[in-house]
Coordinates of C-alpha atoms and ligand atoms in Angstrom, one line a residue:
X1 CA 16.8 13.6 32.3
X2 CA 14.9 13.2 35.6
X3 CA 11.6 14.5 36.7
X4 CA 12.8 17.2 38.0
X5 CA 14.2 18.3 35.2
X6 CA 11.1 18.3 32.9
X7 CA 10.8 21.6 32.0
X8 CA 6.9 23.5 33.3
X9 CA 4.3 24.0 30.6
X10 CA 5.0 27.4 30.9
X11 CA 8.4 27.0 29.8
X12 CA 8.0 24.3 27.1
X13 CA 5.2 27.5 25.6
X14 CA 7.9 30.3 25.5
X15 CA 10.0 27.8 23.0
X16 CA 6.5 27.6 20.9
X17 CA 5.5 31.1 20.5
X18 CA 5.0 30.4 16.6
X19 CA 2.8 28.1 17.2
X20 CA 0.5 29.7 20.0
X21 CA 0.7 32.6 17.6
X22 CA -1.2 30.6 14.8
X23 CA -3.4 28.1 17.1
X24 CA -5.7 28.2 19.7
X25 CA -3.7 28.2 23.2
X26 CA -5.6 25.7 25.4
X27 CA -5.0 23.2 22.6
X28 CA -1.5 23.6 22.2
X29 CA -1.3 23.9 26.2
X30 CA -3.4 20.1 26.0
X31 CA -0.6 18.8 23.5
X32 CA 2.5 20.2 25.9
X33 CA 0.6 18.3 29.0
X34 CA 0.4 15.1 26.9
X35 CA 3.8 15.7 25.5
X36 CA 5.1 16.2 29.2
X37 CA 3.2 13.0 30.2
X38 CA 4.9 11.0 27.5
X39 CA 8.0 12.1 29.0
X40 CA 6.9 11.1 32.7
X41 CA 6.1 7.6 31.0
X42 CA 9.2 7.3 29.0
X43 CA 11.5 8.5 32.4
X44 CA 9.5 6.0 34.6
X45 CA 10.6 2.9 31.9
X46 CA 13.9 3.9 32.3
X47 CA 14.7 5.9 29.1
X48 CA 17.3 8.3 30.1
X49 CA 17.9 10.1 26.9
X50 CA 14.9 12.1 26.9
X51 CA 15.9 16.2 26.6
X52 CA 14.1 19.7 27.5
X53 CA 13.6 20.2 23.5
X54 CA 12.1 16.9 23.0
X55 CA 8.9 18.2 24.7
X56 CA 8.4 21.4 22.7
X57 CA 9.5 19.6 19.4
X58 CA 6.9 16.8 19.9
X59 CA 4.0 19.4 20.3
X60 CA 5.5 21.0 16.7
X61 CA 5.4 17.2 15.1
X62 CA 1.8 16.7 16.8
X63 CA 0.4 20.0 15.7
X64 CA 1.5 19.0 11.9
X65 CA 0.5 15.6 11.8
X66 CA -3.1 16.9 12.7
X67 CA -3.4 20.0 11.0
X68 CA -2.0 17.8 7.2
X69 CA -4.6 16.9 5.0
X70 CA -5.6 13.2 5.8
X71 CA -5.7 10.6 3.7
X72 CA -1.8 11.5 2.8
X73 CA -0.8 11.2 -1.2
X74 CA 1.2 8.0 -1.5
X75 CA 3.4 6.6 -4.2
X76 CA 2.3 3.2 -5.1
X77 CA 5.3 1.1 -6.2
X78 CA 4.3 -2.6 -4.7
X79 CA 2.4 -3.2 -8.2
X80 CA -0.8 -4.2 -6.7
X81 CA -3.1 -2.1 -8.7
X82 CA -6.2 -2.5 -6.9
X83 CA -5.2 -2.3 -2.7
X84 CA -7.5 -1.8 -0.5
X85 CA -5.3 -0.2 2.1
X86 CA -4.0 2.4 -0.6
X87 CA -7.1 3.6 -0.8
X88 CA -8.6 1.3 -4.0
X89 CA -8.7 2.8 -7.7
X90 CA -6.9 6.4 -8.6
X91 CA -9.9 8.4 -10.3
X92 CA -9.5 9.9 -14.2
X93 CA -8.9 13.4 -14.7
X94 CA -12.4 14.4 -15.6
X95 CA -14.0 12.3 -12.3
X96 CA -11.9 14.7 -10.4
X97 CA -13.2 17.6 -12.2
X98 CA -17.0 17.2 -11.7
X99 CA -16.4 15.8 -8.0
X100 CA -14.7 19.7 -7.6
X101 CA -17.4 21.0 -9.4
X102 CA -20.2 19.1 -7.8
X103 CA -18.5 20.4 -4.2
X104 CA -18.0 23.8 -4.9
X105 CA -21.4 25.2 -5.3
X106 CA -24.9 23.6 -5.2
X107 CA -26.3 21.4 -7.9
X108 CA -29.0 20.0 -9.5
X109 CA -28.4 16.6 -7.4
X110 CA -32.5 16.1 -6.8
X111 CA -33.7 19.0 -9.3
X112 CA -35.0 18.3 -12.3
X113 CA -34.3 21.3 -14.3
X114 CA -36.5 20.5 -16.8
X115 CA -39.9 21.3 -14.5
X116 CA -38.3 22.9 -11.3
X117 CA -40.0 19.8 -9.3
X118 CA -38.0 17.5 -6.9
X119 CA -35.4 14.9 -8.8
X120 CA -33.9 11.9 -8.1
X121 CA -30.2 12.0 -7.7
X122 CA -30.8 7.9 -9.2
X123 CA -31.9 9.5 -12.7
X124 CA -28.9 10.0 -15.2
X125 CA -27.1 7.3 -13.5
X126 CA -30.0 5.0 -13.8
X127 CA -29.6 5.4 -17.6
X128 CA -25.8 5.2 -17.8
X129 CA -26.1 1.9 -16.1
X130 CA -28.9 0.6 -18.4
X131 CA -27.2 1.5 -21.2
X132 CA -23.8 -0.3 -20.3
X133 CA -25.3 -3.4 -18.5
X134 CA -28.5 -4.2 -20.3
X135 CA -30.2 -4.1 -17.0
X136 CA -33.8 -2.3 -16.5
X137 CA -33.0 -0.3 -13.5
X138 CA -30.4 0.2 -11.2
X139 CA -30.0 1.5 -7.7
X140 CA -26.5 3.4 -6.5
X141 CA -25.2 3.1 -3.0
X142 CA -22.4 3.7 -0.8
X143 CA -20.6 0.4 -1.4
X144 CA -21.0 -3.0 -2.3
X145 CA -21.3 -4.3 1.2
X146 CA -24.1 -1.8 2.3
X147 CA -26.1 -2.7 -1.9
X148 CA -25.8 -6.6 -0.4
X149 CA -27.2 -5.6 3.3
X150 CA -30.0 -3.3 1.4
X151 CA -30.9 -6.0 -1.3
X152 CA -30.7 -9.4 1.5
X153 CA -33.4 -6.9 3.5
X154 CA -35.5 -5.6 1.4
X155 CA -36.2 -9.1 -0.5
X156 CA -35.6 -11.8 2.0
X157 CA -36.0 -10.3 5.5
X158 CA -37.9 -13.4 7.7
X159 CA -37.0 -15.8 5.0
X160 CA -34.6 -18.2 3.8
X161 CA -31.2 -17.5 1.6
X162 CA -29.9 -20.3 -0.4
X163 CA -26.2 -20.1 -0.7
X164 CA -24.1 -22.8 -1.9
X165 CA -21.0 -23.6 0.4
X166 CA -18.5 -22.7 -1.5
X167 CA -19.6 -18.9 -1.7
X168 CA -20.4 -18.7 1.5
X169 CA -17.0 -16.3 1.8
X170 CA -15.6 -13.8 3.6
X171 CA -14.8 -10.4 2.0
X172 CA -12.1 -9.1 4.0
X173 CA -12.6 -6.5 6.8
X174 CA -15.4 -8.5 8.2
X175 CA -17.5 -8.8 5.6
X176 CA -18.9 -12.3 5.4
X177 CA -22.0 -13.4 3.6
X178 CA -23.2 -15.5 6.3
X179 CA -23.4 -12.6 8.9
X180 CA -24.9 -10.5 6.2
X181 CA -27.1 -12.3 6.0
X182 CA -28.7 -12.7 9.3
X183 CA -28.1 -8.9 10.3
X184 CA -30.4 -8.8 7.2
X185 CA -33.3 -10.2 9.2
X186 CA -32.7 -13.8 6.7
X187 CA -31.6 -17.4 7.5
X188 CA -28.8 -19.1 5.5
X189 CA -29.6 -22.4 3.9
X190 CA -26.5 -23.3 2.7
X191 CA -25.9 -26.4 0.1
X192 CA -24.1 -28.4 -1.7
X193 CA -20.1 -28.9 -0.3
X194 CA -17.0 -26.7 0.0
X195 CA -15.9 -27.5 -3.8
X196 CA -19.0 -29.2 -5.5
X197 CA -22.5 -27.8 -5.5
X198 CA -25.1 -28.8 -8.3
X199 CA -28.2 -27.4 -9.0
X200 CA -30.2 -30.3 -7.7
X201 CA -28.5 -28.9 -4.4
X202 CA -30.3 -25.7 -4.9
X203 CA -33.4 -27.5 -6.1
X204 CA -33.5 -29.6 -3.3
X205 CA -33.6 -26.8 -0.6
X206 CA -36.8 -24.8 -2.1
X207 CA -39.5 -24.3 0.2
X208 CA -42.9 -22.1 1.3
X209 CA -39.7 -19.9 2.9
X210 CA -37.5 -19.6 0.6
X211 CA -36.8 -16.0 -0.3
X212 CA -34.0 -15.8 -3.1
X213 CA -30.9 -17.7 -4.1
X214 CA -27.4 -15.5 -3.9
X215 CA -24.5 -16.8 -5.7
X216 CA -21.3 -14.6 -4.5
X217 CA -18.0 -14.5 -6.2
X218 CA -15.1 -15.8 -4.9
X219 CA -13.4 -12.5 -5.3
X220 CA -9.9 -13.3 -3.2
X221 CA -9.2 -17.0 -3.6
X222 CA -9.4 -19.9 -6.2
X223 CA -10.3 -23.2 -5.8
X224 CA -8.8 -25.6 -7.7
X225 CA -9.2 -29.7 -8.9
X226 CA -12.6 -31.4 -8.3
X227 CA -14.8 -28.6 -8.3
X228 CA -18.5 -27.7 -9.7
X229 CA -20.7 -24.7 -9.1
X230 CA -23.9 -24.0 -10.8
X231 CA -23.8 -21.0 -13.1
X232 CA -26.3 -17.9 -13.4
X233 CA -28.2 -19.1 -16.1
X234 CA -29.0 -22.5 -14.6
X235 CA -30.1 -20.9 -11.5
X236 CA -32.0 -18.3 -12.8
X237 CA -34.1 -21.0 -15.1
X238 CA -34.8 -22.9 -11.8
X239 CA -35.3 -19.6 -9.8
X240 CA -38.3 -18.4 -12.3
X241 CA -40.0 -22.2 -12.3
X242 CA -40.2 -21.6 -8.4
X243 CA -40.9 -17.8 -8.0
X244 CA -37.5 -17.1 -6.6
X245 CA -35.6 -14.3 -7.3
X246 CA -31.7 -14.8 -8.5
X247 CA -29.2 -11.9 -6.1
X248 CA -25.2 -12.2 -7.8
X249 CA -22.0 -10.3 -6.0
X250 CA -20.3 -10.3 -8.3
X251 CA -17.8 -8.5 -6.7
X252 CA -15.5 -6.1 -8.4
X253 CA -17.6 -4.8 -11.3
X254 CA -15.4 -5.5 -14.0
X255 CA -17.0 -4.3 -17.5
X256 CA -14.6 -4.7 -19.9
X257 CA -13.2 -8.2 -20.6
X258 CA -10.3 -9.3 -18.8
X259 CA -8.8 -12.2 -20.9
X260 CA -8.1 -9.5 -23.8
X261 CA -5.4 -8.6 -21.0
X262 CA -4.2 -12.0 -20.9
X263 CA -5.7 -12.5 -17.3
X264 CA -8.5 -15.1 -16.3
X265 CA -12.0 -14.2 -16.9
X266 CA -13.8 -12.0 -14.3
X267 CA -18.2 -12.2 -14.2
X268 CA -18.9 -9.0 -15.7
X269 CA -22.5 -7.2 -14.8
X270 CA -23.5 -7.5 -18.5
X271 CA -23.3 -11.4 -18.3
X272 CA -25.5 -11.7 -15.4
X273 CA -27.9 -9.3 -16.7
X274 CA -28.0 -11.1 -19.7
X275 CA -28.8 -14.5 -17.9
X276 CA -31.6 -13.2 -16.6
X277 CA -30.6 -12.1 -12.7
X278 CA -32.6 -10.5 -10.7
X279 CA -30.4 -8.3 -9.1
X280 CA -26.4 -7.9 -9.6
X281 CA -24.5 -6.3 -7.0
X282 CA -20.6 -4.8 -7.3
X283 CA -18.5 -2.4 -6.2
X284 CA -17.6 1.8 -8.1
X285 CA -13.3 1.5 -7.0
X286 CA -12.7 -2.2 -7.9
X287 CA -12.4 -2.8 -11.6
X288 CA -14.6 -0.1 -12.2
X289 CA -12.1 2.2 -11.4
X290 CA -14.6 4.7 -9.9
X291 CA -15.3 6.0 -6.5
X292 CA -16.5 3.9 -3.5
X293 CA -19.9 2.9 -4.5
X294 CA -22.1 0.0 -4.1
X295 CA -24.0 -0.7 -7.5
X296 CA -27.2 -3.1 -8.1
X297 CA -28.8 -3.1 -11.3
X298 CA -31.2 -5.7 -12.5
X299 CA -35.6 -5.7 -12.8
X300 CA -37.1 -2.7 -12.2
X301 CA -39.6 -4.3 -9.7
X302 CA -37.0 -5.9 -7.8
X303 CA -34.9 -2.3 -7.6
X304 CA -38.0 -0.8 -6.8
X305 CA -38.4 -2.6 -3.3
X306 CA -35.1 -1.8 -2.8
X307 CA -35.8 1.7 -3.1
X308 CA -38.8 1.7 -0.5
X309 CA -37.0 -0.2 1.8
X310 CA -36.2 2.5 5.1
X311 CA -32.1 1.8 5.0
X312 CA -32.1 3.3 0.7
X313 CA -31.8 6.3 2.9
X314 CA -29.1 5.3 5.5
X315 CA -27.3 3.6 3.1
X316 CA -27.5 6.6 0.1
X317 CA -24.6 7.8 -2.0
X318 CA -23.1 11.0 -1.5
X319 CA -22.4 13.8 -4.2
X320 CA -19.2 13.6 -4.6
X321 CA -19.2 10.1 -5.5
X322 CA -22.1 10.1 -7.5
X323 CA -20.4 13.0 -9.4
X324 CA -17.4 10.6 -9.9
X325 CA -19.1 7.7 -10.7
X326 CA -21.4 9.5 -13.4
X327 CA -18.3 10.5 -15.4
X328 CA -16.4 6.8 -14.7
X329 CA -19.3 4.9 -16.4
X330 CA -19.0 7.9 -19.3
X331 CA -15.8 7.0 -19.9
X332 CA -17.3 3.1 -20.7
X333 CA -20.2 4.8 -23.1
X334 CA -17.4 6.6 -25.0
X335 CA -15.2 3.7 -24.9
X336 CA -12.3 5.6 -23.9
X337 CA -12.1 3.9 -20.4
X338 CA -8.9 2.0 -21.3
X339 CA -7.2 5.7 -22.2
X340 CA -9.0 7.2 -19.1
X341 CA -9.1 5.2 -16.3
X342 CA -6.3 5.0 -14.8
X343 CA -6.3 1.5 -13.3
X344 CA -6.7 0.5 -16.9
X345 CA -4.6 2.4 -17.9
X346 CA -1.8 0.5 -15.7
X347 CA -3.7 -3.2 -16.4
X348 CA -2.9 -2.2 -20.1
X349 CA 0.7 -1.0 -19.8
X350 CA 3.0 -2.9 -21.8
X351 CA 5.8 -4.3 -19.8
X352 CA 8.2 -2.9 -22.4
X353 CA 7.1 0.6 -20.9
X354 CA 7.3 -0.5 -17.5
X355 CA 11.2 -1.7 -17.6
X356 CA 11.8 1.3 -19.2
X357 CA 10.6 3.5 -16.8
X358 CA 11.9 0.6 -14.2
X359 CA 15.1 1.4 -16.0
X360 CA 14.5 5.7 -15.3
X361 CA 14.3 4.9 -12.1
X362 CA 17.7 3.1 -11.4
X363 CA 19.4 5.8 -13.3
X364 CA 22.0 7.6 -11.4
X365 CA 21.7 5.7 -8.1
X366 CA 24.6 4.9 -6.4
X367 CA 23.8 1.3 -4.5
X368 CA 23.4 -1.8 -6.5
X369 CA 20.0 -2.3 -8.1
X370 CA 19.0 -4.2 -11.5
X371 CA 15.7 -3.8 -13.4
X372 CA 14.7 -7.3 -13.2
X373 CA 11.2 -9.2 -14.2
X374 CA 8.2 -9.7 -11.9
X375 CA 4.7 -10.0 -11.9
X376 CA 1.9 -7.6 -10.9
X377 CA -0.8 -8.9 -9.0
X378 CA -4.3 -7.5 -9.4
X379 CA -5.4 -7.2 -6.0
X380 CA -8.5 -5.8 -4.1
X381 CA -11.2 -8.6 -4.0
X382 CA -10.6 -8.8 -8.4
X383 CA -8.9 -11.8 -10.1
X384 CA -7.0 -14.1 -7.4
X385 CA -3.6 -15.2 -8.2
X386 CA -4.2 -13.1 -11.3
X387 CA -0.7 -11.4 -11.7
X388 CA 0.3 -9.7 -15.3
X389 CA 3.8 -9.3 -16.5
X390 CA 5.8 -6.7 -15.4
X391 CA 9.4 -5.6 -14.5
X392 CA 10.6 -3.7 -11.4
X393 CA 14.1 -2.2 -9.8
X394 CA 15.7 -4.6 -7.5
X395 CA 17.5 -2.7 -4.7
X396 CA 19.9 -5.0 -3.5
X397 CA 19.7 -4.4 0.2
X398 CA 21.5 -6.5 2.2
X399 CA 25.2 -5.1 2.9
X400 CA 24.3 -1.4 1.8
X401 CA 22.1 0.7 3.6
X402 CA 20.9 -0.9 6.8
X403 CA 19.2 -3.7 5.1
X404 CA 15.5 -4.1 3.0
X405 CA 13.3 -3.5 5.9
X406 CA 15.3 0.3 6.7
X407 CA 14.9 1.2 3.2
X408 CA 11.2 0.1 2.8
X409 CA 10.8 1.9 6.6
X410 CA 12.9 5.2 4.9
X411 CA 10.2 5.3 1.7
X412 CA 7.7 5.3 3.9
X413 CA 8.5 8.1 5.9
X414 CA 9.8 10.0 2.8
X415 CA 7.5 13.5 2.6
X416 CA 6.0 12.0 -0.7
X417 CA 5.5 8.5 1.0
X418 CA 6.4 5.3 -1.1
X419 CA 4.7 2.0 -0.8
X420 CA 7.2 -0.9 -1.8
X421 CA 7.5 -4.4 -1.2
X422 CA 10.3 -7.1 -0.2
X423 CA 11.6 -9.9 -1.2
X424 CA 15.0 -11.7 -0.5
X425 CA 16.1 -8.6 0.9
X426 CA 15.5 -6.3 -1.9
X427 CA 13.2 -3.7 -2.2
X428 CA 11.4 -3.9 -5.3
X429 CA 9.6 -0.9 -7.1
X430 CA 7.0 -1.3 -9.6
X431 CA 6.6 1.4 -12.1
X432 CA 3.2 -0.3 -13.0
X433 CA 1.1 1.2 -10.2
X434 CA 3.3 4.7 -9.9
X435 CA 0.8 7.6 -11.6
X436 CA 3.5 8.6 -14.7
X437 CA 3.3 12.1 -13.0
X438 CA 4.5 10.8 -9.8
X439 CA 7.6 9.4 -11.6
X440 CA 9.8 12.4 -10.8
X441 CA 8.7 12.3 -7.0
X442 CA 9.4 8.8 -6.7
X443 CA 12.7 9.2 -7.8
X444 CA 13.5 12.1 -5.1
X445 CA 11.7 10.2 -2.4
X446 CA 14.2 7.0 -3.4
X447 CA 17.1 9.0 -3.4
X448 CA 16.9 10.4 -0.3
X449 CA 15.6 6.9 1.3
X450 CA 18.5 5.4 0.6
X451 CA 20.7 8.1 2.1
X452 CA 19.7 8.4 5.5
Ligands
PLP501 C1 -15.2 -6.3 -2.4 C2 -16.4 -7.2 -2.4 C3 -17.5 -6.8 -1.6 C4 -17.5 -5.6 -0.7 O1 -17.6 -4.5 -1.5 P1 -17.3 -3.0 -0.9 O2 -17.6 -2.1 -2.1 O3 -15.9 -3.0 -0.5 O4 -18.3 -2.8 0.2 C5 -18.6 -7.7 -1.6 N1 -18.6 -8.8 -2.3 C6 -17.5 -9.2 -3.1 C7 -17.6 -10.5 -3.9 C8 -16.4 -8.4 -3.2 O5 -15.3 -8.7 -3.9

């Protein structure tokens, strides 16, 4: 097609009439003009394939990708149970339930019943988080990065940080605890060396400025060999000799303990409470297997500058994911968060029931695939290089369907999405990280992937 045979906006709107039926007009008159522009574009670069119906058809695929609900339901099948880009931990049942019910009329979320008088929306969580980590007082935010920003400013704001080299990390997505730290209004002093740091280190680099000590946890890589790092409850002892406050990331918020799932052992919040820190900091959809949230807990004078400090408002948790997060650490009082929660839930899968549902899956499909073993990594800023056992199907790719990378493409773009990875041109599929109602919908979405 030339230019002059792009069709006028006028006519491209005739073939729509559903559509300007059901939306407003200028705006499906705006998506025709940018539809018609693309076509300009594409004609100019050559492309000579373009045809009349492409331009009306374009508007229909523009007006459903923005009119679906966003983010899209995936299928998780790479195995990573915590991933960041899939949107972090799957909610229970019952955290679903009371974020509905906490959106669908008004609440009690700064009411206290009991008098009539103004609440706090910190109070009931307050005491779920005592009771699970020990700690006097807590403080709820909207993440982990935005608890570390509001603790470093509230407590250290003019002064100096000590932070020992090997912590001084990046996150991921641009969270690094050195540039925390100064947007924080603080100044790193950062000791000891990459792998070794002592607490003479520490002890050394006390002065009239020195505002607290943060120890961070290395939350997405190991290192290994000649290494040494000074522990919470050394620092903490040398902290309250000097009058300085101990602050611990400690990351992913894992409360239950991780080497009764075979894995290496994660800082829980409880431990650094019980060494004595002044304030712990971790995330709600991490190990927690909550909403996004940012948690501190620790002494209730320290939480209580955090709580006059101007950016407790800007940085406040919303309803819904306080509603979420309330009935997440319920399922740890009632010790039922294993049977609950459904990342542990999938952490505590045996890999007997994986293959077999590995083994489901291949059932009935008519390219070559085996149920093989593989490992599962944890993911998401938890446990690195921490991967449990697990089995997966093996799509053997490579002289079937177009190879691994058009399959992988093909569950993608299935409507019920799935997320797989690659290796040596197979696709594999892990049932570990697939909800067990989603099992059915993978198995449609897989079919037809591998027949287009
Ligand atoms: C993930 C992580 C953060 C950031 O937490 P968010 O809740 O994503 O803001 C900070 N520190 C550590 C050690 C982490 O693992």
């Amino acid at each position: 097609m030339q230019y002059r045979d792009l069709p006028s906006v006028e006519a491209v709107l005739t073939d729509l009439d559903d559509i300007i039926h059901t939306y407003d007009r200028s705006w499906v008159v705006d998506l025709v003009r940018s539809q018609l522009k693309t076509a300009r574009e594409l004609i100019k670069s050559g492309d000579q394939n373009i045809k009349g119906q492409d331009i009306a058809d374009g508007v229909r695929d523009s007006v459903k990708w923005l009119t679906q609900p966003v983010p899209r339901q995936i299928i998780n099948a790479t195995g990573v149970v915590i991933h960041t880009n899939l949107g972090r931990s799957p909610l229970s049942e019952e955290s679903i339930e009371s974020i509905k019910q906490a959106a669908i009329g008004y609440s009690d979320l700064e009411l206290d019943l009991s008098t009539g008088r103004r609440g706090s929306r910190q109070a009931h969580v307050q005491q779920l988080l005592s009771q699970l980590t020990g700690a006097e007082a807590s403080l709820v935010v909207n993440n982990n990065a935005s608890a570390i920003l509001l603790g470093l400013s509230a407590l250290a704001f003019g002064k100096s940080v000590v932070v020992s080299r090997g912590e001084a990390v990046e996150i991921g997505g641009g969270f690094r605890i050195p540039d925390v730290l100064l947007q924080s209004g603080a100044s790193l002093s950062e000791v000891g060396t990459t792998n070794r740091t002592y607490i003479s280190d520490y002890e050394r680099a006390i002065n009239d400025d020195t505002g607290a000590f943060l120890k961070a946890h290395a939350s997405n890589f190991r290192v290994e060999g000649f290494t040494a790092s000074v522990e919470p409850p050394e620092l903490v002892a040398l902290g309250t000799k000097h009058g300085i406050p101990v602050l611990h990331d400690v990351g992913s918020g894992c409360f239950l303990n991780t080497e009764d799932y075979g894995m290496a052992h994660e800082p829980t919040p409880q431990e650094s409470v019980r060494a004595g820190v002044g304030l712990t900091f971790f995330s709600g959809d991490k190990l927690l297997g909550g909403p996004q949230a940012g948690i501190v807990v620790g002494s209730r004078s320290l939480i209580s500058v955090l709580e006059r400090h101007p950016l407790a408002r800007a940085v406040r948790i919303d309803k819904l994911s306080l509603a979420s997060l309330t009935m997440t650490l319920q399922h740890y009082l009632l010790n039922e968060s294993e049977k609950k929660i459904p990342i542990w839930r999938m952490i505590s899968a045996s890999a007997e029931d994986i293959k077999d549902r590995a083994n489901l899956l291949k059932e009935g499909l008519e390219v070559h695939s085996t149920v093989v073993e593989a490992r599962s990594p944890i993911g998401g800023g938890s446990l690195p290089g921490e991967t449990l056992p697990s089995w997966v199907l093996a799509i053997h790719c490579a002289e079937t369907v177009g190879g691994a990378d058009r399959v992988l493409n093909n569950l993608r773009m299935c409507d019920k999405p799935v997320i797989g990875r690659i290796a040596d041109e197979q696709v594999l599929l892990d049932p570990r990280t697939v909800l067990p109602e989603q099992d059915a919908d993978l198995k449609r979405s897989l079919r037809l992937a591998l027949s287009i």
